[in-house]
Amino acid sequence: MKTTMSHKKMERISTWFKFIILLVFGALLIAPFVWMISVGFDKTANVTMPFPPKLIPEQISGFNYGIVFENGRLIQSYMNSAIVTVSSVLISVSASLMAGYAFSKGTFKGKKFLFILVLCTLMIPMEPRLIPLYKLFNSVDLLNTFWPLILPPIINGMLIFLCKQFFDQLPDTLREAAQIDGAGEFKIFFKVYFPLSGPIAATMVILAFIWSWNDFMWPLVVLNDQELHTVPLYLASFSLENGTSLGGLTMALATVSILPIVVVYLFLQRYIIQSIALSGVKGE
Amino acid sequence: MGRVRSSKSFFLMLAFLMVVVAGLAGCSENSSGESGGDGKWAGQTIKVQMIGDFAMEDSTDPITGEKTKGVHVLKEEFEKQHPGAKVEFILMPWEGYTEKTQAMLTSGEADVYQMPGVADFAPQGVLEPLAPYIEKDEDFNLDIFIENQVEGWKALGPDSDELKIYGLPFLGDARFIAYDKKLFDQWGVDYLSDHPTMDEVAEKAKKMTGKNPETGEQNYGIWFRGDWSSAFTLIDTAEGQNGRWGTGFAWDEIKFEFNSKEMVNGLNWLLDMQDYAPKGLVSNQGSENWMTKDNNIAIMLNQGPGDTVKPAYAQGLEDRIGIAQEFKNDEGRGGLFAGSPVAIAKDSKHKDLAWEWLKFATSDFAQKYVFEEMGLVPSVNSALEWDSVKEQDLMLPVFDAMKTPWTPRYPWGSAQPRFILTSEIESALTGKRDAQAALDKAQKESTEWLENR
């Protein structure tokens, strides 16, 4: 009886110990976000960042948020980012799912070569592609529109690779059974494999969403009109030449600009965990 | 069945969204047709690219809290002065400006560019040489600019070994030594002279390091960035001893002198100054209280007007801040040349109107706008007579600082040698190498980079 009591007590202590450790690490992880929100309410941080960091500013002010929402430019940039991101995510995820399926289950000539070609796109950074892509969109008179931001992600090496890896794990027998029933490739994809691709699709949505939402250099180059600027461009418009930044304003902007990503992540986080478990993208 | 239905509805939704997106994306195209109307410039539209926190509409200054007018003011005035002409702005942030400018020049996107990188772009043959316009235009005179400004922006063309004017000074900038008069008073130390020597700065920095005799708080004599701008801080110390960074302007003519006696002395001096500075120079730390009432640093090396003048007035510290000149050589030259010129694109279709814009951008109207609305530094002599400038005493030594930097500007200032030198200064400041070894390495690596580029 005594042993049981002591065992229960030990378990309780162990639970509390784990709880405290998690609480401490949780607090450490969330501290930069709390600090970001706090500095956003500090007008003087635009001149000098408060040091040492304070949880609550000495003079709480909505000054920075006033500038953030001034003239409706942030709202406009949100709408622009939303148009670009939603379109780009839909197109890149749909195209990658189909390409991934083709590379996984398809039987066609040059499959391996084409797949290597797709993987090669991962090795070329944006910088060397900048001018050729710019000239390409200029030649079809699509600069200063959202199209250059929506169309290029159709071929996304990383997403296609993830999809192929996912479909590789689904049994070929499903496809064979459907073929016996007389289904063509499109029917097999849409009716058999696509409904099973929820977890990987959710992961891809999250990745594509973050890439598109945070993209800076390419939108900067192709969008000239301030009315078309996306959120990162609006954010950068407050940067100063000499490498310093307006701390309070930047933090207020950062707080407002990450909200959509936080919301999307909160809605989709269980799928990403599920997909990691299913597709083995945990780096093993 | 449910899954089939859901996949069908997914694709229906996708198709619907694609149509909506196509509509929205298509609608976003910016119409930039030629303007109509009468007048000498009828039918001509120029596109002007500007970098910084410029905005079309009026907004609030994040530092001062005052309302500032948007660039529509410039557009309205220019169009009024040039009947029939139309101006369109392409406003962009500092971040990524080089890449964007390169892309825009490649496809002839704008007629006029704000172009801090004129030395890199002029050799590509994408800019219009301005000498013919200057010679032809009787209404224009280069004497309007603050001394040294035109010289500083000269660059090499594609087929020339002679420096030419490709840009007119638009925004001024300078580097100087700022100091806190209150701390000097509390320590009973004389303010810095207008042109201090390294010995004077070292002696005063040493005196003001320790417990403040009035407040008892820890004070530091000096501070400088050991990372981002340290290459320029070091070069200035060499110039203060009649040394230099090297010679040449075109890449195939450049010869570095990064490990000269003056450079090594300069780095040793910076290493000595570390003893009077707070810890964390290399990670840009220790100056957190600068420009606040709790400031604990007496002397700040290599400061710019953007992080000194406007913040000082916004914080009500204008009487407390003093400005002295950077170290100069026996000819009175030294320090980093900075700012932005404006240039005309070679393939501009309306070069005459673009030239009119250049003159307008350097006129009192536009220069007053950049100073009074944007808090940026004008590039013209007449600024010294403006009431708005006279109200800000701190601007006077800034204009002095603009007259004497090393020109033409350091041609390697935005290229790999700067980062090699910065990295080696960091190595010395963090004790990985002594000054001689660090600068020998910087010299070797920069020279190799030059030979292999």
XYZ file of C-alpha atoms in Angstrom:
737
model
C 0.000 0.000 0.000
C 2.817 2.279 1.009
C 4.706 1.413 -2.185
C 1.634 2.231 -4.334
C 1.236 5.615 -2.613
C 4.853 6.417 -3.120
C 4.647 5.334 -6.771
C 1.639 7.611 -7.335
C 3.440 10.437 -5.599
C 6.474 9.899 -7.801
C 4.267 9.933 -10.890
C 2.659 13.187 -9.758
C 6.054 14.779 -9.130
C 7.276 13.548 -12.499
C 4.199 15.016 -14.203
C 4.703 18.347 -12.468
C 8.388 18.303 -13.327
C 7.608 17.713 -17.018
C 4.935 20.388 -16.872
C 7.364 22.936 -15.424
C 10.070 22.075 -17.984
C 7.564 22.441 -20.821
C 6.304 25.681 -19.328
C 9.826 27.107 -19.158
C 10.648 26.112 -22.743
C 7.231 27.310 -23.899
C 7.870 30.682 -22.238
C 11.305 30.881 -23.892
C 9.802 30.137 -27.299
C 6.971 32.600 -26.948
C 9.128 35.372 -25.424
C 10.238 36.876 -28.782
C 6.605 37.110 -29.878
C 5.569 38.772 -26.623
C 8.497 41.178 -27.000
C 7.508 41.886 -30.607
C 3.967 42.771 -29.537
C 5.249 44.886 -26.643
C 7.715 46.908 -28.765
C 4.931 47.484 -31.305
C 3.146 49.551 -28.670
C 6.240 51.668 -27.955
C 6.575 54.831 -30.052
C 10.078 55.675 -28.775
C 11.333 52.320 -30.103
C 11.367 53.977 -33.536
C 14.413 55.924 -32.368
C 16.070 53.456 -29.988
C 14.974 49.945 -29.156
C 14.151 49.680 -25.428
C 17.070 48.173 -23.538
C 17.037 46.003 -21.538
C 13.894 44.531 -23.140
C 10.755 45.292 -21.167
C 7.579 43.254 -21.098
C 5.388 46.360 -20.948
C 6.513 49.669 -22.541
C 6.842 52.715 -20.303
C 4.390 54.686 -22.410
C 1.898 52.425 -24.118
C 0.789 53.999 -27.377
C -1.130 52.930 -30.459
C 1.000 55.315 -32.556
C 2.722 52.573 -34.552
C -0.530 50.764 -35.277
C -1.988 54.090 -36.403
C 0.759 54.342 -39.028
C 0.348 50.684 -39.966
C -3.304 51.184 -40.851
C -2.880 54.722 -42.262
C -4.123 55.351 -45.815
C -5.403 51.795 -46.107
C -2.119 50.655 -47.648
C -1.813 47.707 -45.293
C -5.367 46.565 -46.016
C -4.637 46.905 -49.731
C -1.401 44.946 -49.379
C -3.285 42.243 -47.448
C -5.760 41.930 -50.274
C -2.937 41.772 -52.790
C -1.110 39.132 -50.752
C -4.356 37.166 -50.372
C -5.022 37.154 -54.136
C -1.464 36.145 -54.912
C -1.142 33.575 -52.150
C -4.503 31.838 -52.634
C -4.032 31.612 -56.388
C -0.436 30.538 -56.177
C -1.183 27.911 -53.521
C -4.121 26.473 -55.448
C -2.195 26.264 -58.678
C 1.067 24.966 -57.256
C -0.571 22.377 -54.984
C -2.920 21.050 -57.694
C -0.145 20.905 -60.283
C 2.299 19.295 -57.854
C -0.228 16.640 -56.811
C -0.776 15.660 -60.428
C 2.936 15.777 -61.269
C 3.819 13.825 -58.140
C 1.269 11.154 -59.040
C 2.629 10.940 -62.575
C 6.201 10.564 -61.359
C 5.179 7.982 -58.790
C 2.666 5.763 -60.568
C 3.071 6.753 -64.187
C 4.922 4.633 -66.712
C 6.344 6.766 -69.466
C 9.598 7.288 -71.287
C 12.133 9.604 -69.680
C 10.353 9.575 -66.307
C 13.571 9.415 -64.309
C 15.290 12.059 -66.417
C 12.330 14.434 -66.104
C 12.162 13.871 -62.364
C 15.879 14.657 -62.021
C 15.240 17.782 -64.086
C 12.487 18.807 -61.665
C 14.791 18.160 -58.711
C 17.482 20.254 -60.376
C 15.205 23.273 -60.142
C 15.734 23.069 -56.384
C 19.424 23.768 -56.848
C 19.045 27.061 -58.703
C 18.407 29.986 -56.365
C 16.099 32.839 -57.325
C 18.857 35.406 -57.957
C 20.221 33.997 -61.249
C 16.677 33.392 -62.520
C 15.590 36.933 -61.699
C 16.583 38.752 -64.893
C 15.569 35.989 -67.393
C 12.191 35.604 -65.681
C 11.756 39.369 -65.600
C 12.521 39.622 -69.321
C 10.147 36.753 -70.048
C 7.220 38.408 -68.281
C 8.168 41.750 -69.788
C 8.038 40.223 -73.274
C 4.443 39.103 -72.713
C 3.549 42.436 -71.091
C 2.615 40.926 -67.751
C 4.895 42.962 -65.507
C 3.174 44.999 -62.842
C 0.386 42.412 -62.628
C -0.044 39.494 -60.239
C 0.548 36.875 -62.946
C 4.342 36.701 -62.509
C 3.731 35.797 -58.879
C 1.046 33.212 -59.608
C 2.382 31.331 -62.616
C 6.035 30.369 -61.870
C 5.244 28.177 -58.805
C 3.367 25.741 -61.109
C 6.649 23.842 -61.280
C 7.753 23.563 -57.693
C 10.458 20.940 -57.281
C 10.057 20.591 -53.542
C 6.274 20.071 -53.667
C 6.504 17.614 -56.562
C 9.166 15.684 -54.669
C 6.985 15.564 -51.539
C 4.002 14.333 -53.558
C 6.003 11.658 -55.331
C 7.312 10.447 -52.005
C 3.778 10.344 -50.612
C 2.248 8.510 -53.561
C 5.164 6.034 -53.550
C 3.891 4.841 -50.202
C 0.364 4.184 -51.451
C -0.056 0.683 -52.887
C 0.027 0.201 -56.670
C -2.722 -2.389 -56.240
C -5.260 0.426 -55.880
C -4.322 1.621 -59.342
C -4.341 -1.879 -60.776
C -7.801 -2.564 -59.298
C -9.143 0.644 -60.810
C -7.581 -0.211 -64.156
C -9.309 -3.587 -64.079
C -12.561 -1.677 -63.496
C -11.792 0.256 -66.674
C -10.719 3.575 -65.175
C -8.303 5.835 -67.052
C -5.364 7.655 -65.458
C -7.285 10.864 -64.665
C -10.146 8.894 -63.126
C -7.718 6.818 -61.074
C -5.996 9.953 -59.818
C -9.135 11.919 -59.006
C -11.230 9.071 -57.615
C -8.665 6.830 -55.967
C -5.461 8.650 -55.043
C -6.573 12.268 -54.735
C -9.064 11.563 -51.913
C -6.237 9.887 -49.987
C -3.863 12.824 -50.391
C -5.380 15.076 -47.716
C -2.428 15.062 -45.294
C 0.239 15.766 -47.921
C -2.006 18.376 -49.550
C -2.368 20.131 -46.194
C 1.412 20.119 -45.717
C 1.889 21.515 -49.189
C -0.724 24.192 -48.609
C 1.116 25.295 -45.485
C 4.527 25.313 -47.206
C 3.293 26.997 -50.369
C 1.320 29.501 -48.318
C 4.373 30.480 -46.260
C 6.628 30.721 -49.345
C 4.149 32.811 -51.255
C 3.134 35.033 -48.345
C 6.737 35.768 -47.315
C 8.213 36.115 -50.794
C 9.964 39.450 -51.122
C 12.529 39.727 -53.891
C 10.455 38.540 -56.858
C 7.373 40.630 -56.004
C 9.692 43.602 -55.421
C 11.134 43.230 -58.889
C 7.918 42.699 -60.843
C 5.506 45.009 -58.998
C 6.095 48.705 -59.582
C 2.819 50.210 -58.514
C 2.608 50.691 -54.731
C -1.077 49.801 -54.908
C -0.096 46.294 -55.994
C 2.494 45.767 -53.257
C 2.162 42.670 -51.103
C 2.591 42.648 -47.321
C 6.399 42.036 -47.266
C 6.900 44.918 -49.713
C 4.744 47.191 -47.586
C 6.786 46.121 -44.560
C 10.080 46.881 -46.324
C 8.900 50.317 -47.394
C 9.665 51.492 -43.861
C 13.275 50.325 -43.890
C 16.004 52.932 -43.758
C 19.113 53.093 -45.889
C 21.760 52.861 -43.208
C 20.806 49.426 -41.974
C 18.831 50.641 -38.977
C 15.120 50.137 -38.752
C 12.168 51.768 -37.107
C 11.887 49.274 -34.260
C 8.416 50.073 -32.939
C 6.814 50.405 -36.350
C 8.543 47.308 -37.683
C 7.342 45.233 -34.736
C 3.780 46.529 -35.087
C 3.888 45.671 -38.790
C 5.398 42.268 -38.091
C 2.690 41.520 -35.525
C -0.068 42.349 -37.969
C 1.578 40.655 -40.933
C 2.138 37.248 -39.297
C -1.471 36.915 -38.155
C -2.693 35.159 -41.339
C 0.122 32.612 -41.183
C -0.612 31.914 -37.527
C -4.311 31.437 -38.297
C -3.626 29.116 -41.239
C -1.130 27.121 -39.198
C -3.517 26.763 -36.277
C -6.202 25.409 -38.606
C -3.913 22.979 -40.411
C -1.352 21.951 -37.807
C -2.878 18.514 -37.123
C -2.630 17.670 -40.828
C 1.028 18.565 -41.015
C 1.816 16.262 -38.093
C -0.255 13.534 -39.694
C 1.526 13.989 -43.012
C 4.956 13.869 -41.375
C 3.973 10.556 -39.826
C 2.685 9.241 -43.157
C 5.274 10.542 -45.580
C 8.348 10.275 -43.414
C 9.578 13.818 -44.065
C 11.122 13.999 -40.622
C 14.673 13.865 -41.858
C 15.354 10.223 -41.054
C -19.205 8.497 -53.275
C -18.575 11.180 -50.723
C -14.934 11.345 -51.720
C -15.813 11.576 -55.397
C -18.237 14.393 -54.663
C -15.674 16.205 -52.592
C -13.057 15.929 -55.333
C -15.569 17.228 -57.886
C -16.534 20.137 -55.685
C -12.847 20.840 -55.041
C -12.161 21.206 -58.748
C -15.315 23.234 -59.304
C -14.155 25.546 -56.546
C -10.664 25.624 -58.054
C -12.059 26.524 -61.465
C -14.195 29.263 -59.944
C -11.264 30.702 -58.015
C -9.068 30.606 -61.125
C -11.635 32.676 -62.979
C -11.842 35.158 -60.096
C -8.054 35.318 -59.829
C -7.673 35.782 -63.560
C -10.051 38.694 -63.358
C -8.316 40.271 -60.387
C -4.811 39.692 -61.690
C -5.711 41.015 -65.086
C -7.405 44.058 -63.626
C -4.245 44.877 -61.726
C -2.337 45.819 -64.807
C -1.220 49.354 -64.568
C -2.246 51.531 -67.404
C 0.573 53.860 -68.315
C -0.473 55.388 -71.550
C 0.923 58.596 -72.854
C -0.675 61.724 -71.549
C -2.786 63.955 -73.653
C -3.309 67.683 -73.208
C -1.559 70.706 -74.639
C 1.730 72.365 -73.958
C 5.373 72.064 -74.917
C 5.691 68.576 -73.433
C 2.317 67.262 -74.553
C 2.196 63.504 -75.023
C 5.345 62.826 -73.006
C 5.310 60.681 -69.898
C 8.367 59.902 -67.813
C 8.656 57.176 -65.235
C 10.735 58.114 -62.217
C 12.088 55.507 -59.834
C 12.703 56.605 -56.239
C 14.150 54.586 -53.362
C 13.364 54.932 -49.673
C 10.271 55.519 -47.614
C 8.674 57.758 -50.232
C 4.915 57.341 -50.624
C 2.418 58.766 -53.082
C -0.023 59.865 -50.423
C 0.468 61.940 -47.258
C 1.488 59.963 -44.191
C 2.875 60.205 -40.660
C 6.602 60.335 -39.962
C 7.327 57.367 -37.644
C 10.057 59.260 -35.772
C 8.685 62.770 -35.413
C 4.976 61.899 -35.573
C 4.438 64.839 -37.932
C 2.321 64.631 -41.095
C 4.410 64.474 -44.235
C 3.309 65.146 -47.779
C 3.490 62.400 -50.385
C 5.422 62.637 -53.654
C 2.220 63.753 -55.358
C 3.497 67.215 -54.398
C 6.493 66.738 -56.716
C 4.321 65.353 -59.485
C 1.873 68.264 -59.348
C 4.618 70.901 -59.339
C 6.634 69.294 -62.153
C 3.560 68.874 -64.338
C 2.616 72.476 -63.616
C 6.087 73.673 -64.635
C 6.121 71.449 -67.734
C 2.746 71.794 -69.451
C 1.544 68.614 -71.077
C 4.091 66.392 -69.358
C 3.128 63.532 -67.091
C 5.145 61.879 -64.316
C 4.672 58.372 -62.984
C 6.553 57.173 -59.924
C 7.973 53.761 -59.186
C 8.574 53.857 -55.447
C 10.610 51.103 -53.865
C 12.248 50.267 -50.523
C 16.009 50.269 -49.946
C 15.999 46.521 -49.456
C 16.718 44.797 -52.760
C 17.109 48.052 -54.693
C 20.158 46.840 -56.625
C 18.383 43.787 -58.029
C 15.265 45.732 -58.884
C 17.215 48.540 -60.526
C 19.169 46.024 -62.604
C 15.962 44.328 -63.731
C 14.298 47.643 -64.557
C 17.279 48.879 -66.547
C 17.378 45.610 -68.466
C 13.932 46.164 -69.869
C 13.830 49.951 -69.982
C 11.212 50.238 -67.282
C 11.956 53.810 -66.149
C 13.370 57.029 -67.592
C 14.947 58.397 -64.423
C 16.576 56.439 -61.609
C 17.671 57.353 -58.129
C 20.976 55.549 -58.337
C 23.360 55.147 -55.406
C 25.075 52.384 -57.401
C 25.895 54.649 -60.358
C 29.526 53.460 -60.351
C 28.335 49.881 -60.994
C 25.673 50.716 -63.591
C 27.444 53.363 -65.698
C 30.065 50.887 -67.032
C 27.208 48.707 -68.331
C 26.305 51.444 -70.804
C 22.750 51.727 -69.495
C 23.012 55.355 -68.368
C 23.086 58.582 -70.301
C 26.232 60.738 -69.879
C 25.066 64.111 -68.605
C 27.870 66.398 -69.844
C 26.088 67.265 -73.138
C 22.924 68.266 -71.269
C 24.875 70.349 -68.763
C 26.832 72.125 -71.504
C 23.727 72.788 -73.614
C 21.508 74.055 -70.802
C 22.148 77.702 -70.036
C 19.718 77.635 -67.108
C 21.720 75.027 -65.277
C 24.924 75.379 -63.305
C 26.820 72.728 -61.361
C 27.779 75.362 -58.791
C 24.376 74.915 -57.147
C 25.635 71.717 -55.504
C 27.502 71.455 -52.251
C 31.213 71.201 -52.884
C 32.488 67.699 -53.677
C 29.025 66.253 -54.399
C 29.249 66.211 -58.200
C 32.805 64.901 -58.026
C 31.766 62.108 -55.700
C 29.208 60.634 -58.106
C 31.405 60.612 -61.191
C 31.732 57.185 -62.757
C 33.394 55.371 -65.636
C 31.401 54.759 -68.786
C 31.547 51.558 -70.846
C 34.315 52.714 -73.197
C 36.077 55.369 -71.225
C 38.892 55.497 -68.710
C 37.911 58.991 -67.644
C 35.425 59.670 -64.853
C 32.289 61.379 -66.170
C 29.047 62.746 -64.787
C 26.280 60.160 -65.029
C 24.209 61.413 -62.111
C 23.330 64.697 -60.440
C 23.440 64.785 -56.623
C 19.887 64.305 -55.302
C 20.167 63.178 -51.678
C 23.154 64.164 -49.577
C 24.693 62.040 -46.871
C 27.787 62.136 -44.704
C 29.600 60.427 -41.862
C 30.829 62.259 -38.795
C 31.697 61.862 -35.122
C 28.788 62.572 -32.772
C 29.177 63.163 -29.057
C 27.106 63.785 -25.951
C 27.832 67.244 -24.529
C 26.099 66.406 -21.248
C 28.530 63.577 -20.520
C 31.476 65.818 -21.481
C 30.165 68.428 -19.023
C 29.671 65.882 -16.267
C 33.233 64.612 -16.700
C 34.636 68.129 -17.028
C 36.144 67.351 -20.445
C 36.326 69.921 -23.258
C 34.029 69.172 -26.195
C 35.603 67.627 -29.258
C 37.206 70.136 -31.596
C 35.567 70.535 -35.010
C 38.316 68.442 -36.630
C 39.565 66.111 -33.932
C 42.629 63.907 -34.351
C 42.727 60.254 -33.363
C 44.860 61.207 -30.347
C 42.286 63.742 -29.176
C 39.424 61.253 -29.510
C 41.433 58.538 -27.732
C 42.452 60.823 -24.887
C 38.899 62.053 -24.275
C 37.369 58.587 -24.641
C 39.805 57.290 -22.021
C 38.941 60.122 -19.618
C 35.207 59.440 -19.834
C 35.284 55.694 -19.291
C 34.318 54.589 -15.796
C 31.927 55.764 -13.088
C 30.338 59.073 -14.012
C 31.501 61.590 -11.367
C 27.987 63.091 -11.084
C 25.630 60.155 -11.518
C 27.889 57.290 -10.444
C 26.718 55.277 -13.442
C 29.071 53.361 -15.715
C 30.008 55.466 -18.750
C 31.907 54.478 -21.861
C 34.195 56.826 -23.757
C 33.535 55.621 -27.274
C 31.454 53.338 -29.515
C 31.620 52.221 -33.117
C 29.988 49.444 -35.104
C 32.382 46.535 -35.323
C 30.370 44.845 -38.028
C 28.348 46.513 -40.786
C 30.256 49.778 -41.291
C 33.581 48.897 -39.684
C 35.463 48.834 -43.014
C 34.658 52.505 -43.546
C 35.523 53.395 -39.942
C 38.921 51.756 -40.385
C 39.611 53.370 -43.770
C 38.866 56.749 -42.207
C 41.467 56.188 -39.498
C 44.006 55.445 -42.242
C 42.992 58.632 -44.051
C 43.459 60.527 -40.792
C 47.125 59.459 -40.972
C 47.476 60.432 -44.653
C 46.909 56.839 -45.713
C 44.328 55.543 -48.169
C 42.374 52.426 -49.093
C 44.323 51.994 -52.321
C 44.184 53.404 -55.827
C 42.174 53.129 -59.050
C 38.494 53.176 -59.951
C 37.918 50.633 -62.727
C 38.233 47.078 -61.426
C 41.220 46.315 -63.645
C 43.069 49.338 -62.280
C 42.319 48.952 -58.602
C 45.168 48.213 -56.220
C 44.297 47.671 -52.575
C 46.449 48.925 -49.716
C 44.481 47.231 -46.960
C 47.621 46.202 -45.054
C 49.501 49.509 -45.300
C 51.201 50.938 -42.219
C 48.371 53.459 -41.742
C 45.689 50.760 -41.977
C 47.481 48.570 -39.430
C 47.916 51.563 -37.104
C 44.241 52.379 -37.592
C 43.128 48.877 -36.687
C 45.414 48.850 -33.663
C 43.849 52.159 -32.639
C 40.360 50.637 -32.946
C 41.534 47.678 -30.873
C 42.795 50.124 -28.224
C 39.466 51.955 -28.325
C 37.723 48.689 -27.543
C 38.938 49.123 -23.959
C 36.819 52.272 -23.635
C 33.746 50.854 -25.351
C 30.948 48.637 -24.053
C 31.172 44.953 -24.940
C 29.432 43.755 -28.084
C 30.768 46.119 -30.777
C 30.986 43.258 -33.249
C 27.367 42.318 -32.720
C 26.234 45.953 -32.873
C 25.524 46.022 -29.148
C 26.295 48.372 -26.313
C 24.837 51.560 -27.780
C 21.266 50.842 -26.812
C 20.987 53.990 -24.691
C 22.442 56.330 -27.306
C 19.962 59.027 -28.312
C 18.013 58.551 -25.091
C 18.177 60.614 -21.905
C 19.947 57.649 -20.264
C 22.841 57.725 -22.723
C 26.089 56.346 -21.323
C 28.425 56.759 -24.320
C 30.441 59.925 -24.852
C 31.719 59.624 -28.438
C 30.158 57.793 -31.401
C 32.332 57.208 -34.460
C 31.063 57.005 -38.024
C 27.528 58.298 -37.526
C 25.153 59.487 -40.258
C 22.549 62.263 -40.323
C 19.685 59.771 -40.537
C 20.512 58.221 -37.201
C 21.580 61.460 -35.538
C 19.863 64.674 -36.608
C 16.185 63.733 -36.913
C 16.175 61.422 -33.856
C 17.949 64.116 -31.797
C 15.268 66.693 -32.574
C 12.469 64.143 -32.173
C 13.766 63.236 -28.697
C 14.406 66.848 -27.678
C 18.146 66.108 -27.372
C 19.342 68.629 -29.959
C 21.195 70.752 -27.383
C 22.937 67.712 -25.987
C 24.343 66.287 -29.216
C 27.495 67.663 -30.820
C 28.924 66.832 -34.238
C 32.623 66.831 -35.143
C 34.220 65.906 -38.454
C 35.696 62.498 -39.233
C 39.459 62.119 -39.483
C 40.891 63.952 -42.501
C 44.274 63.891 -44.188
C 46.580 66.890 -44.530
C 44.592 68.018 -47.567
C 41.417 67.996 -45.514
C 39.962 64.904 -47.211
C 38.613 61.824 -45.522
C 35.531 59.783 -44.695
C 32.897 57.932 -46.655
C 31.051 59.602 -49.511
C 27.387 58.568 -49.569
C 23.911 59.638 -50.686
C 22.052 59.223 -53.984
C 22.344 60.829 -57.408
C 19.643 60.810 -60.088
C 20.434 59.465 -63.563
C 18.781 59.128 -66.981
C 18.380 55.711 -68.567
C 20.175 55.300 -71.889
C 17.037 53.925 -73.536
C 14.663 56.558 -72.180
C 12.333 57.722 -74.944
C 11.959 61.192 -73.445
C 15.489 62.157 -72.489
C 14.907 65.897 -72.671
C 11.998 65.635 -70.293
C 14.057 63.303 -68.102
C 16.763 66.004 -67.990
C 14.084 68.486 -66.945
C 13.223 66.102 -64.120
C 16.869 65.947 -63.042
C 16.956 69.740 -62.876
C 13.651 69.745 -61.013
C 14.871 67.099 -58.539
C 17.861 69.289 -57.720
C 15.849 72.521 -57.602
C 15.023 74.236 -54.331
C 11.410 73.061 -54.555
C 12.254 69.343 -54.622
C 15.248 69.696 -52.314
C 13.115 71.488 -49.725
C 10.600 68.681 -50.056
C 13.197 66.007 -49.287
C 14.464 67.943 -46.272
C 11.296 69.376 -44.797
C 8.920 66.496 -45.515
C 11.185 63.446 -45.580
C 13.946 64.573 -43.207
C 16.595 63.682 -45.813
C 19.706 65.728 -46.502
C 19.630 68.165 -49.437
C 22.542 68.359 -51.850
C 22.411 72.055 -52.770
C 24.239 75.065 -51.338
C 21.081 77.136 -51.113
C 19.890 74.867 -48.290
C 22.176 76.772 -45.930
C 19.899 79.796 -46.368
C 16.594 78.042 -45.736
C 14.803 78.874 -42.497
C 14.015 75.215 -41.965
C 17.743 74.407 -42.038
C 18.714 77.365 -39.872
C 16.281 76.098 -37.232
C 18.324 72.908 -36.983
C 21.850 73.825 -35.885
C 22.932 70.204 -36.151
C 22.570 70.352 -39.925
C 25.422 72.851 -40.348
C 28.264 70.451 -39.441
C 26.503 67.810 -41.590
C 26.845 70.054 -44.635
C 30.494 70.571 -43.718
C 30.957 66.813 -43.520
C 29.536 66.455 -47.042
C 32.218 68.711 -48.513
C 35.295 66.700 -47.679
C 34.799 62.926 -47.997
C 37.087 60.828 -50.134
C 35.973 61.081 -53.769
C 35.200 59.468 -56.058
C 33.481 57.163 -53.625
C 35.179 53.909 -52.682
C 34.509 51.820 -55.812
C 34.635 48.568 -53.806
C 32.187 49.903 -51.170
C 29.358 47.565 -52.114
C 31.433 44.669 -53.426
C 33.212 41.652 -51.972
C 36.388 43.475 -50.757
C 34.247 45.445 -48.312
C 32.919 42.237 -46.800
C 36.359 40.633 -46.719
C 37.756 43.666 -44.899
C 34.777 43.787 -42.518
C 35.220 40.127 -41.725
C 38.909 40.580 -40.912
C 38.212 43.621 -38.729
C 35.761 41.398 -36.839
C 38.479 38.768 -36.514
C 40.794 41.348 -34.961
C 38.125 42.816 -32.690
C 37.226 39.361 -31.415
C 40.871 38.469 -30.782
C 41.195 35.784 -33.452
C 44.030 37.581 -35.238
C 46.254 40.556 -34.550
C 45.843 43.679 -36.678
C 48.725 42.929 -39.055
C 47.633 39.327 -39.690
C 44.009 40.338 -40.194
C 44.834 43.045 -42.708
C 47.399 40.888 -44.519
C 44.617 38.333 -44.983
C 42.156 41.005 -46.129
C 44.709 42.305 -48.625
C 45.458 38.829 -49.972
C 41.830 37.754 -50.304
C 40.691 41.051 -51.837
C 43.515 40.978 -54.369
C 42.723 37.370 -55.275
C 39.049 38.247 -55.667
C 40.038 41.117 -57.947
C 42.226 38.880 -60.086
C 39.591 36.166 -60.401
C 36.480 38.258 -60.933
